[in-house]
Coordinates of C-alpha atoms and ligand atoms in Angstrom, one line a residue:
X1 CA 0.0 0.0 0.0
X2 CA 3.0 2.3 0.6
X3 CA 3.2 2.3 -3.2
X4 CA -0.5 3.2 -3.6
X5 CA 0.2 6.1 -1.4
X6 CA 3.2 7.2 -3.5
X7 CA 5.0 10.2 -2.1
X8 CA 2.3 10.7 0.5
X9 CA 3.8 7.8 2.5
X10 CA 6.9 9.8 3.3
X11 CA 4.8 12.6 4.8
X12 CA 3.2 10.2 7.4
X13 CA 4.2 10.0 11.0
X14 CA 5.6 6.6 12.2
X15 CA 2.3 5.6 13.9
X16 CA 0.4 6.4 10.6
X17 CA 3.0 4.4 8.6
X18 CA 2.5 1.5 11.0
X19 CA -1.3 1.7 10.5
X20 CA -0.8 1.7 6.7
X21 CA 1.2 -1.5 7.1
X22 CA -1.5 -3.2 9.1
X23 CA -4.2 -2.1 6.7
X24 CA -2.2 -3.3 3.7
X25 CA -1.6 -6.7 5.3
X26 CA -5.4 -6.9 5.8
X27 CA -6.4 -6.2 2.2
X28 CA -7.3 -2.6 2.5
X29 CA -5.2 -1.1 -0.4
X30 CA -8.4 0.4 -1.9
X31 CA -8.5 3.0 0.8
X32 CA -5.6 5.0 -0.7
X33 CA -6.0 4.1 -4.4
X34 CA -5.5 7.0 -6.7
X35 CA -4.6 9.5 -4.0
X36 CA -3.3 12.7 -5.4
X37 CA 0.3 13.6 -4.5
X38 CA 1.3 15.7 -1.5
X39 CA 0.1 19.3 -1.6
X40 CA -3.4 18.3 -2.8
X41 CA -6.2 17.7 -0.3
X42 CA -3.7 17.6 2.6
X43 CA -6.2 18.6 5.3
X44 CA -8.6 16.0 4.1
X45 CA -5.9 13.3 4.1
X46 CA -5.0 14.3 7.6
X47 CA -8.6 14.1 8.7
X48 CA -8.7 10.6 7.1
X49 CA -5.8 9.5 9.2
X50 CA -7.2 11.0 12.3
X51 CA -10.3 9.0 11.8
X52 CA -8.3 5.8 11.1
X53 CA -6.3 6.3 14.3
X54 CA -9.5 6.8 16.2
X55 CA -11.0 3.6 14.8
X56 CA -7.8 1.7 15.5
X57 CA -7.6 3.0 19.1
X58 CA -11.2 2.4 20.1
X59 CA -11.4 -1.3 19.1
X60 CA -9.8 -3.9 21.3
X61 CA -6.9 -5.1 19.3
X62 CA -7.1 -2.3 16.8
X63 CA -8.3 -2.1 13.2
X64 CA -6.3 -5.2 12.2
X65 CA -8.2 -7.3 14.7
X66 CA -11.5 -5.7 13.6
X67 CA -10.9 -6.7 9.9
X68 CA -9.8 -10.2 10.8
X69 CA -12.9 -10.7 13.0
X70 CA -15.0 -9.3 10.2
X71 CA -13.5 -11.7 7.6
X72 CA -14.2 -14.7 9.9
X73 CA -17.7 -13.7 10.8
X74 CA -18.6 -12.8 7.2
X75 CA -17.3 -16.2 6.0
X76 CA -19.4 -17.9 8.7
X77 CA -22.4 -15.9 7.7
X78 CA -21.9 -16.7 4.0
X79 CA -21.6 -20.4 4.8
X80 CA -24.8 -20.2 6.9
X81 CA -22.9 -21.5 9.9
X82 CA -25.0 -21.8 13.0
X83 CA -23.3 -20.1 16.0
X84 CA -25.0 -22.7 18.3
X85 CA -23.7 -25.8 16.5
X86 CA -22.8 -28.4 19.0
X87 CA -24.8 -26.8 21.8
X88 CA -27.8 -28.4 23.5
X89 CA -30.3 -26.1 25.2
X90 CA -31.7 -26.8 28.6
X91 CA -33.7 -24.8 31.2
X92 CA -31.4 -22.9 33.5
X93 CA -32.0 -22.3 37.2
X94 CA -33.1 -18.9 38.6
X95 CA -35.5 -17.2 41.0
X96 CA -39.1 -16.5 40.2
X97 CA -40.6 -13.7 42.2
X98 CA -44.2 -12.8 43.0
X99 CA -44.7 -9.2 43.8
X100 CA -45.6 -8.4 47.4
X101 CA -45.2 -11.9 49.0
X102 CA -42.9 -12.5 51.9
X103 CA -40.1 -13.8 49.7
X104 CA -40.3 -10.7 47.5
X105 CA -40.3 -8.4 50.5
X106 CA -37.3 -10.1 52.0
X107 CA -35.3 -9.8 48.7
X108 CA -36.3 -6.1 48.6
X109 CA -35.0 -5.5 52.0
X110 CA -31.7 -7.2 51.2
X111 CA -31.5 -5.3 47.9
X112 CA -31.9 -2.0 49.6
X113 CA -29.1 -2.8 52.1
X114 CA -26.8 -3.9 49.3
X115 CA -27.5 -0.8 47.2
X116 CA -24.8 1.1 49.1
X117 CA -22.3 -1.2 47.4
X118 CA -23.8 -0.7 44.0
X119 CA -23.0 1.3 40.9
X120 CA -25.4 1.9 38.0
X121 CA -24.6 1.8 34.3
X122 CA -27.1 3.2 31.9
X123 CA -26.6 2.4 28.2
X124 CA -27.9 5.3 26.2
X125 CA -26.0 5.5 23.0
X126 CA -28.7 4.0 20.8
X127 CA -30.1 6.0 17.9
X128 CA -33.7 4.9 18.6
X129 CA -34.5 4.6 15.0
X130 CA -37.6 2.5 15.6
X131 CA -39.0 5.1 17.9
X132 CA -38.1 8.0 15.5
X133 CA -38.3 10.6 18.3
X134 CA -36.2 13.7 17.3
X135 CA -34.7 14.2 20.8
X136 CA -32.8 11.7 22.9
X137 CA -34.9 9.0 24.4
X138 CA -33.7 9.8 28.0
X139 CA -35.4 13.3 27.7
X140 CA -38.8 11.8 26.9
X141 CA -41.3 12.0 29.8
X142 CA -41.8 8.6 31.2
X143 CA -45.3 9.7 31.9
X144 CA -47.1 13.0 31.3
X145 CA -48.9 13.4 34.6
X146 CA -45.8 14.8 36.2
X147 CA -43.8 15.1 33.0
X148 CA -40.6 13.7 34.6
X149 CA -38.3 12.4 31.9
X150 CA -36.7 9.0 32.0
X151 CA -33.4 10.4 33.1
X152 CA -35.0 12.3 36.0
X153 CA -36.9 9.2 37.0
X154 CA -33.8 7.0 36.9
X155 CA -31.7 9.5 38.9
X156 CA -34.4 10.0 41.5
X157 CA -34.7 6.3 41.8
X158 CA -31.0 5.9 42.4
X159 CA -31.0 8.7 44.9
X160 CA -33.9 7.1 46.7
X161 CA -32.0 3.8 46.9
X162 CA -28.9 5.7 48.1
X163 CA -30.8 7.3 50.9
X164 CA -32.6 4.2 52.0
X165 CA -29.4 2.2 51.9
X166 CA -27.4 4.8 53.9
X167 CA -29.9 4.8 56.8
X168 CA -28.1 4.1 60.0
X169 CA -24.8 4.0 58.3
X170 CA -22.5 6.5 56.6
X171 CA -23.8 8.4 53.6
X172 CA -22.8 6.8 50.3
X173 CA -23.0 8.2 46.8
X174 CA -24.1 5.6 44.3
X175 CA -22.1 6.2 41.1
X176 CA -23.9 6.4 37.7
X177 CA -22.2 5.9 34.4
X178 CA -24.1 6.8 31.3
X179 CA -22.8 5.3 28.0
X180 CA -23.4 7.8 25.2
X181 CA -22.5 7.9 21.5
X182 CA -22.0 10.8 19.1
X183 CA -25.7 10.6 18.5
X184 CA -26.6 11.2 22.1
X185 CA -23.6 12.6 24.0
X186 CA -24.1 16.4 23.7
X187 CA -27.8 16.3 24.4
X188 CA -27.4 14.0 27.4
X189 CA -24.8 16.3 28.9
X190 CA -27.1 19.3 28.3
X191 CA -30.1 17.5 29.8
X192 CA -28.0 16.9 33.0
X193 CA -26.5 20.3 33.2
X194 CA -29.6 22.3 32.5
X195 CA -31.4 20.3 35.3
X196 CA -28.6 20.4 37.9
X197 CA -28.1 16.6 37.4
X198 CA -31.6 16.1 38.7
X199 CA -30.3 16.3 42.3
X200 CA -27.3 14.1 41.9
X201 CA -23.8 15.5 42.5
X202 CA -22.2 16.1 39.1
X203 CA -19.2 14.1 40.4
X204 CA -21.4 11.1 40.8
X205 CA -22.2 10.9 37.1
X206 CA -19.6 9.8 34.5
X207 CA -20.4 9.9 30.8
X208 CA -18.5 7.4 28.6
X209 CA -18.9 7.8 24.9
X210 CA -18.8 4.8 22.7
X211 CA -17.2 5.1 19.2
X212 CA -18.8 3.8 16.1
X213 CA -17.0 1.1 14.0
X214 CA -16.0 1.0 10.4
X215 CA -18.5 -0.3 7.8
X216 CA -17.7 -3.2 5.5
X217 CA -18.3 -3.3 1.8
X218 CA -17.9 -7.0 1.0
X219 CA -17.1 -10.5 2.2
X220 CA -13.4 -9.6 2.1
X221 CA -14.2 -7.0 4.9
X222 CA -13.0 -4.1 2.8
X223 CA -13.7 -1.0 4.7
X224 CA -16.4 1.2 3.2
X225 CA -15.5 4.7 2.0
X226 CA -18.2 7.3 2.3
X227 CA -19.7 7.7 -1.2
X228 CA -19.7 11.5 -0.7
X229 CA -16.1 11.8 0.6
X230 CA -13.3 9.5 -0.4
X231 CA -11.4 10.6 2.7
X232 CA -13.9 9.4 5.1
X233 CA -14.8 5.8 6.2
X234 CA -18.4 5.1 6.8
X235 CA -19.2 4.2 10.4
X236 CA -22.2 2.7 12.3
X237 CA -22.9 1.9 15.9
X238 CA -21.3 -1.2 17.3
X239 CA -24.0 -2.0 19.8
X240 CA -24.5 -1.8 23.5
X241 CA -21.9 -4.5 24.1
X242 CA -19.3 -1.7 23.9
X243 CA -20.2 -0.9 27.5
X244 CA -17.9 -3.6 28.9
X245 CA -14.7 -2.5 27.1
X246 CA -15.4 1.1 27.8
X247 CA -15.9 0.5 31.5
X248 CA -12.8 -1.5 31.6
X249 CA -10.6 0.9 29.7
X250 CA -11.8 3.9 31.7
X251 CA -10.4 2.4 34.9
X252 CA -13.6 3.2 36.7
X253 CA -14.3 -0.5 37.7
X254 CA -11.0 -0.6 39.6
X255 CA -11.9 2.6 41.3
X256 CA -15.2 1.2 42.4
X257 CA -13.6 -2.0 43.6
X258 CA -11.1 -0.1 45.7
X259 CA -13.9 1.9 47.2
X260 CA -15.6 -1.3 48.3
X261 CA -18.4 -1.6 45.8
X262 CA -19.7 -5.0 44.9
X263 CA -22.4 -4.7 42.3
X264 CA -22.8 -3.2 38.8
X265 CA -26.3 -2.8 37.5
X266 CA -26.8 -2.3 33.8
X267 CA -30.0 -0.8 32.4
X268 CA -31.6 0.8 29.3
X269 CA -32.9 4.2 28.3
X270 CA -36.7 3.8 28.3
X271 CA -38.1 1.4 30.9
X272 CA -40.3 3.3 33.3
X273 CA -40.9 0.2 35.4
X274 CA -37.4 -1.0 35.9
X275 CA -36.7 0.5 39.3
X276 CA -39.7 -1.4 40.8
X277 CA -37.8 -4.5 40.1
X278 CA -34.3 -3.4 41.1
X279 CA -34.4 -3.7 44.9
X280 CA -35.6 -7.3 44.9
X281 CA -33.4 -8.3 41.9
X282 CA -30.4 -7.0 43.7
X283 CA -31.5 -8.9 46.8
X284 CA -31.6 -12.1 44.7
X285 CA -28.0 -11.4 43.4
X286 CA -26.8 -10.9 47.0
X287 CA -28.6 -13.9 48.5
X288 CA -27.8 -16.3 45.7
X289 CA -24.3 -14.9 45.2
X290 CA -24.8 -14.6 41.5
X291 CA -21.9 -13.4 39.4
X292 CA -24.4 -12.6 36.7
X293 CA -28.1 -12.0 37.3
X294 CA -30.3 -11.3 34.2
X295 CA -33.7 -9.8 34.8
X296 CA -36.4 -11.6 33.0
X297 CA -40.1 -11.8 32.5
X298 CA -42.4 -14.8 31.8
X299 CA -42.4 -15.4 28.1
X300 CA -44.9 -17.2 25.9
X301 CA -43.4 -19.8 23.7
X302 CA -42.2 -18.2 20.4
X303 CA -42.8 -14.7 21.7
X304 CA -40.5 -12.2 20.0
X305 CA -38.1 -11.7 23.0
X306 CA -34.9 -13.6 23.6
X307 CA -35.0 -16.6 26.0
X308 CA -32.5 -17.2 28.8
X309 CA -31.1 -20.6 28.1
X310 CA -28.4 -23.0 29.4
X311 CA -26.3 -24.2 26.5
X312 CA -24.1 -27.2 26.9
X313 CA -21.5 -28.0 24.2
X314 CA -20.4 -31.5 23.2
X315 CA -16.9 -30.4 24.2
X316 CA -18.1 -29.8 27.8
X317 CA -18.5 -26.0 27.6
X318 CA -21.6 -24.7 29.2
X319 CA -23.2 -21.2 29.6
X320 CA -26.4 -19.4 30.6
X321 CA -27.1 -16.9 27.9
X322 CA -29.8 -15.0 26.0
X323 CA -30.8 -16.9 22.8
X324 CA -32.8 -14.8 20.3
X325 CA -36.3 -16.2 19.9
X326 CA -35.8 -16.9 16.2
X327 CA -32.8 -19.1 17.1
X328 CA -34.3 -20.8 20.2
X329 CA -37.1 -22.6 18.5
X330 CA -34.9 -24.2 15.7
X331 CA -32.2 -25.0 18.3
X332 CA -34.7 -26.9 20.4
X333 CA -36.0 -28.8 17.3
X334 CA -32.5 -29.7 16.3
X335 CA -31.8 -31.0 19.9
X336 CA -34.5 -33.6 20.2
X337 CA -37.5 -31.4 21.0
X338 CA -39.7 -31.9 17.9
X339 CA -42.2 -29.2 19.0
X340 CA -39.5 -26.6 19.6
X341 CA -40.3 -23.9 22.1
X342 CA -43.6 -24.7 23.7
X343 CA -45.4 -23.5 26.9
X344 CA -45.1 -25.7 30.0
X345 CA -47.6 -26.3 32.7
X346 CA -47.3 -22.6 33.9
X347 CA -48.7 -21.5 30.5
X348 CA -45.3 -20.0 29.6
X349 CA -42.2 -21.2 27.9
X350 CA -39.7 -22.6 30.5
X351 CA -37.1 -20.2 28.9
X352 CA -37.8 -16.8 30.6
X353 CA -37.7 -13.6 28.5
X354 CA -34.6 -11.6 28.7
X355 CA -35.2 -7.9 29.4
X356 CA -31.6 -7.0 29.1
X357 CA -31.0 -5.6 32.6
X358 CA -28.0 -7.2 34.2
X359 CA -26.6 -7.2 37.7
X360 CA -23.0 -8.3 37.8
X361 CA -20.8 -8.9 40.8
X362 CA -17.9 -6.5 40.4
X363 CA -15.0 -8.7 41.6
X364 CA -15.6 -11.6 39.1
X365 CA -16.5 -9.0 36.5
X366 CA -13.1 -7.3 36.7
X367 CA -11.4 -10.6 36.8
X368 CA -13.1 -11.6 33.5
X369 CA -12.5 -8.3 31.8
X370 CA -8.8 -8.4 32.7
X371 CA -8.7 -11.5 30.5
X372 CA -10.8 -10.3 27.6
X373 CA -10.3 -6.5 27.8
X374 CA -14.0 -6.3 27.7
X375 CA -14.3 -7.6 24.1
X376 CA -17.7 -9.2 23.6
X377 CA -18.4 -11.9 21.0
X378 CA -19.6 -10.1 17.9
X379 CA -21.9 -10.9 15.1
X380 CA -22.6 -9.6 11.6
X381 CA -25.9 -9.3 9.9
X382 CA -25.3 -8.4 6.2
X383 CA -28.3 -7.8 4.0
X384 CA -27.3 -9.8 0.9
X385 CA -28.3 -8.8 -2.6
X386 CA -29.2 -12.3 -3.6
X387 CA -28.9 -16.0 -2.7
X388 CA -25.2 -16.2 -3.9
X389 CA -24.4 -14.0 -0.8
X390 CA -21.6 -12.4 -2.7
X391 CA -22.6 -8.8 -2.3
X392 CA -24.5 -6.6 0.1
X393 CA -27.5 -4.3 -0.4
X394 CA -25.6 -1.7 1.7
X395 CA -22.5 -1.8 3.8
X396 CA -22.6 -3.7 7.1
X397 CA -20.6 -3.8 10.3
X398 CA -19.8 -5.9 13.3
X399 CA -22.1 -5.6 16.3
X400 CA -22.1 -6.8 19.9
X401 CA -24.6 -7.0 22.6
X402 CA -24.3 -6.3 26.3
X403 CA -26.1 -9.5 27.3
X404 CA -23.5 -11.6 25.5
X405 CA -21.0 -10.9 28.3
X406 CA -21.5 -14.4 29.9
X407 CA -20.4 -16.2 26.7
X408 CA -16.7 -16.1 27.7
X409 CA -17.3 -17.0 31.4
X410 CA -15.9 -20.3 32.8
X411 CA -18.4 -23.0 33.7
X412 CA -17.8 -22.3 37.4
X413 CA -19.3 -18.8 37.1
X414 CA -22.6 -18.4 38.9
X415 CA -25.0 -17.2 36.2
X416 CA -28.7 -17.0 37.1
X417 CA -31.8 -15.0 36.5
X418 CA -34.7 -13.3 38.3
X419 CA -38.1 -13.6 36.7
X420 CA -40.5 -10.7 37.6
X421 CA -44.0 -10.2 36.4
X422 CA -44.1 -8.1 33.2
X423 CA -46.5 -5.6 34.6
X424 CA -44.0 -4.8 37.4
X425 CA -40.8 -4.7 35.5
X426 CA -40.9 -4.1 31.8
X427 CA -42.5 -1.6 29.5
X428 CA -39.9 -0.1 27.2
X429 CA -40.6 2.7 24.7
X430 CA -39.0 1.5 21.4
X431 CA -41.6 1.7 18.7
X432 CA -43.2 4.6 16.8
X433 CA -47.0 5.0 16.7
X434 CA -47.4 3.6 13.2
X435 CA -45.4 0.4 13.8
X436 CA -46.9 -0.1 17.2
X437 CA -50.4 0.0 15.7
X438 CA -49.3 -2.9 13.4
X439 CA -48.1 -5.1 16.3
X440 CA -50.2 -8.4 16.2
X441 CA -52.9 -8.4 18.8
X442 CA -51.8 -9.7 22.1
X443 CA -48.2 -8.7 21.6
X444 CA -46.7 -5.8 23.5
X445 CA -46.7 -2.4 21.7
X446 CA -43.5 -1.1 23.4
X447 CA -44.6 2.4 22.4
X448 CA -44.8 5.7 24.3
X449 CA -48.5 5.0 24.7
X450 CA -48.1 1.6 26.2
X451 CA -45.0 2.7 28.2
X452 CA -47.0 5.4 30.0
X453 CA -50.1 3.4 30.6
X454 CA -48.0 0.6 32.0
X455 CA -46.7 2.9 34.7
X456 CA -50.3 3.8 35.9
X457 CA -51.2 0.2 35.7
X458 CA -48.3 -0.9 37.9
X459 CA -48.9 1.8 40.4
X460 CA -52.5 0.9 40.6
X461 CA -51.8 -2.8 41.1
X462 CA -49.3 -2.0 43.8
X463 CA -51.7 0.2 45.7
X464 CA -54.4 -2.4 45.4
X465 CA -52.1 -4.9 46.9
X466 CA -51.5 -2.4 49.7
X467 CA -55.2 -2.3 50.4
X468 CA -56.2 0.7 48.4
X469 CA -59.5 0.3 46.5
X470 CA -58.6 1.1 42.9
X471 CA -61.2 1.2 40.2
X472 CA -60.9 -1.1 37.2
X473 CA -59.4 0.3 34.0
X474 CA -61.3 1.1 30.8
X475 CA -60.0 0.1 27.4
X476 CA -59.3 3.0 25.0
X477 CA -57.5 3.3 21.7
X478 CA -54.7 5.8 21.2
X479 CA -52.7 6.0 18.0
X480 CA -54.4 2.8 16.8
X481 CA -53.3 0.9 20.0
X482 CA -55.8 -0.7 22.4
X483 CA -54.6 0.0 26.0
X484 CA -56.0 -0.3 29.5
X485 CA -56.4 3.1 31.1
X486 CA -56.1 2.9 34.8
X487 CA -56.4 5.8 37.3
X488 CA -53.3 8.0 36.7
X489 CA -51.4 7.4 39.9
X490 CA -47.8 8.5 40.2
X491 CA -45.3 8.9 43.0
X492 CA -41.8 10.0 43.5
X493 CA -39.3 7.1 43.8
X494 CA -38.4 8.1 47.4
X495 CA -42.1 7.8 48.4
X496 CA -42.5 4.2 47.2
X497 CA -39.1 2.6 46.8
X498 CA -40.2 -0.7 48.1
X499 CA -43.5 -2.4 48.8
X500 CA -43.0 -2.3 52.6
X501 CA -42.4 1.4 52.4
X502 CA -45.6 1.9 50.3
X503 CA -47.6 -0.2 52.8
X504 CA -46.4 2.0 55.6
X505 CA -47.8 5.1 53.9
X506 CA -51.3 3.9 53.0
X507 CA -53.8 3.1 55.7
X508 CA -57.5 3.0 56.5
X509 CA -60.1 2.9 53.7
X510 CA -58.7 4.5 50.6
X511 CA -60.3 4.6 47.2
X512 CA -59.7 6.1 43.8
X513 CA -62.1 6.3 40.8
X514 CA -61.0 5.4 37.2
X515 CA -61.0 9.0 35.9
X516 CA -58.8 10.2 38.7
X517 CA -55.3 11.5 38.9
X518 CA -53.1 11.2 42.0
X519 CA -49.6 12.6 42.1
X520 CA -47.6 12.1 45.3
X521 CA -44.5 14.3 45.2
X522 CA -42.9 14.0 48.6
X523 CA -41.3 11.5 50.9
X524 CA -43.4 11.7 54.0
X525 CA -46.9 11.8 52.6
X526 CA -49.3 9.4 54.4
X527 CA -52.6 8.6 52.7
X528 CA -55.2 7.8 55.3
X529 CA -58.9 7.2 54.6
X530 CA -58.8 9.1 51.3
X531 CA -61.5 8.9 48.8
X532 CA -60.5 10.5 45.4
X533 CA -62.7 11.2 42.4
X534 CA -60.9 13.9 40.4
X535 CA -57.3 15.2 40.5
X536 CA -55.1 15.5 43.6
X537 CA -51.5 16.7 43.6
X538 CA -49.6 16.7 46.8
X539 CA -46.1 18.1 47.0
X540 CA -44.0 18.3 50.2
X541 CA -40.3 18.8 51.1
X542 CA -38.6 15.8 52.6
X543 CA -39.0 16.9 56.2
X544 CA -42.6 17.9 56.0
X545 CA -44.8 15.1 57.2
X546 CA -48.2 15.3 55.6
X547 CA -51.3 13.2 56.4
X548 CA -53.8 13.3 53.5
X549 CA -57.4 12.1 53.8
X550 CA -61.0 12.9 53.4
X551 CA -63.1 13.1 50.2
X552 CA -61.7 14.9 47.2
X553 CA -64.0 15.4 44.3
X554 CA -63.5 17.7 41.3
X555 CA -63.7 17.7 37.6
X556 CA -60.1 16.4 37.4
X557 CA -57.9 15.9 34.4
X558 CA -59.5 14.5 31.3
X559 CA -57.7 12.4 28.8
X560 CA -57.9 13.8 25.2
X561 CA -57.1 11.9 22.2
X562 CA -54.6 13.4 19.7
X563 CA -53.3 12.1 16.4
X564 CA -49.7 11.3 16.0
X565 CA -49.7 13.2 12.7
X566 CA -51.1 16.4 14.3
X567 CA -48.1 18.6 14.2
X568 CA -49.8 21.4 16.2
X569 CA -49.1 19.2 19.3
X570 CA -45.7 18.7 20.8
X571 CA -43.9 15.6 19.5
X572 CA -43.6 14.1 23.0
X573 CA -47.4 14.1 23.2
X574 CA -48.1 13.1 19.6
X575 CA -46.2 9.9 20.0
X576 CA -48.5 8.8 22.8
X577 CA -51.7 9.8 21.2
X578 CA -53.2 11.6 24.2
X579 CA -52.8 14.6 26.4
X580 CA -54.3 15.7 29.7
X581 CA -56.8 18.5 29.8
X582 CA -56.2 19.8 33.4
X583 CA -59.8 21.0 34.0
X584 CA -59.7 21.1 37.8
X585 CA -57.6 19.7 40.7
X586 CA -56.7 20.1 44.3
X587 CA -53.1 21.0 44.6
X588 CA -51.3 21.2 47.9
X589 CA -47.7 22.2 48.4
X590 CA -45.8 22.0 51.7
X591 CA -42.5 23.7 51.4
X592 CA -41.6 24.1 55.1
X593 CA -40.7 21.3 57.5
X594 CA -43.3 20.3 60.1
X595 CA -46.3 18.1 60.6
X596 CA -49.4 18.8 58.5
X597 CA -52.8 17.3 58.0
X598 CA -54.8 17.8 54.8
X599 CA -58.4 16.6 55.3
X600 CA -60.5 17.4 52.4
Ligands
LIG701 P1 -32.3 -0.6 21.6 O1 -32.5 -2.0 21.3 O2 -33.5 0.1 22.1 O3 -31.7 0.1 20.3 O4 -31.1 -0.5 22.6 P2 -31.6 1.6 19.8 O5 -30.3 1.6 19.0 O6 -31.6 2.5 21.0 O7 -32.9 1.8 19.0 P3 -33.2 1.3 17.5 O8 -32.8 -0.1 17.4 O9 -32.3 2.2 16.6 O10 -34.6 1.5 17.3 C1 -31.2 -1.0 23.9 C2 -30.4 0.0 24.7 O11 -29.1 0.0 24.3 C3 -28.6 1.3 24.1 C4 -29.9 2.1 23.8 O12 -29.7 3.4 24.0 C5 -30.9 1.4 24.7 O13 -30.8 1.9 26.0 N1 -27.6 1.2 22.9 C6 -28.0 0.7 21.8 C7 -26.4 1.8 23.1 O14 -26.1 2.3 24.2 N2 -25.5 1.7 22.1 C8 -25.8 1.1 20.9 O15 -24.9 1.1 20.0 C9 -27.1 0.6 20.7

């Protein structure tokens, strides 16, 4: 390739020349073909090398390793090789929880205690193409009763855990890492800064930006040049699996370990229910001493969500891993189960559905990463032009997934899962209104509409379990999606971090009608003999203790349908298909410490 570069070669720095050598050895001569001599396009050429150096630096093993891995994976893909060849699936062991029972409550208690040794990692580098929202997903309101965005809700949940966990002991600061990408970094930082980090100390939050990887033009893994600019390589996201290498190379894991931390909890950008499952799941990790604990939900056989599976190889290897639903069924059929993935006596598949929230024990995690550098097994998914599989419709790239981390673990690793009821733990916002409306009946929409309604539903079911009389939902259609509309109950995470805490704040005979809205924005708000038919908003500073009761009746907040195409409405509302008309409410605000009683 030095010759393809001509005189340009002599103008390169030694590291640049070294990179040219590696690229040449890996069949990348086309990158520099027909380059004009020195003096022409020099700035562009420099930018090209800057990009190459960045791509080389950000991939474990550098660009040479990337191209070699790509060639191997592309050849396997062309040959139709099954990555699970030689593996037999079986049902792994884990813990199945039922919300509110004694077991659950005990795990919650343990989890809250352990939280002082926890660090959180939020993967938020995704483009969100399926949702198609113009902002970052973290800035979307999780629900529109309070308007709190996902990031605010997450941070307040972590702060609530931090406070509950510190009780009686020294104050801890639970660290939060947010993995961003070029697509989300600036806007994530701005969201944090313009909201004073939603109450966290800015030093508690670390942003780690993932880099994109080079695109590939063909089965020879030739790097794809940007059609608009011969001095630029096309790049695309590498997937959330990058989080492991980034955490490792940043040195933060070691810092956490030295500070006595024990758990790392990974979560995603738009699941408004997740923190209802975190305390108990962390309790499971601690009690069962799981090195890896995957959060899961019951899964109907063949449902389009990955199944957590134990895979045992003929050579003795064994792992507990997420198997995508379209691979699980054929794998079972090929392994002596002629019916493939079928429901068992519980009415669900014995392979629980992976929701991609992981709890890792820090010590074994660091030990493993010191062997792998955080590299996660990758895959490639080229869209071929035809059956000959010789060329692609558009360039492809290698990808990796966070949940594939256990693939390299030794068989001695303790890998388990925690199954939670879906209503409690999982309602992501991934799909735009049009696509969600096309989801086959009975399958989850995973839209902004269903994500918000799921929060009300979960809060209602939890309060019911705590003895609150909550009216049944009505079914309504928004943006072509049929959803259950429950009373709009919301609370701050610090009010209701665990079920025991919630039970301690609700007493007597309480009831709420279907059309009602109840927002509890304070820590020490106690609901006693309250009957609500309308809207009630109670806000109180932490050291104001407020008892709320009596009968509240007003015209409340009505739900109005809007169309997702109606551009006169804000995008964050359009994508849900509804908005609140705040006709009338009782709103009480306690901004001074003290004891108060609100009796309507
Ligand atoms: P999703 O599956 O929701 O993918 O990612 P996405 O890229 O955000 O959305 P689509 O596929 O374009 O519609 C699950 C989680 O992983 C993060 C996302 O931000 C989300 O929290 N993610 C995804 C990353 O951090 N980096 C990536 O490269 C991809």
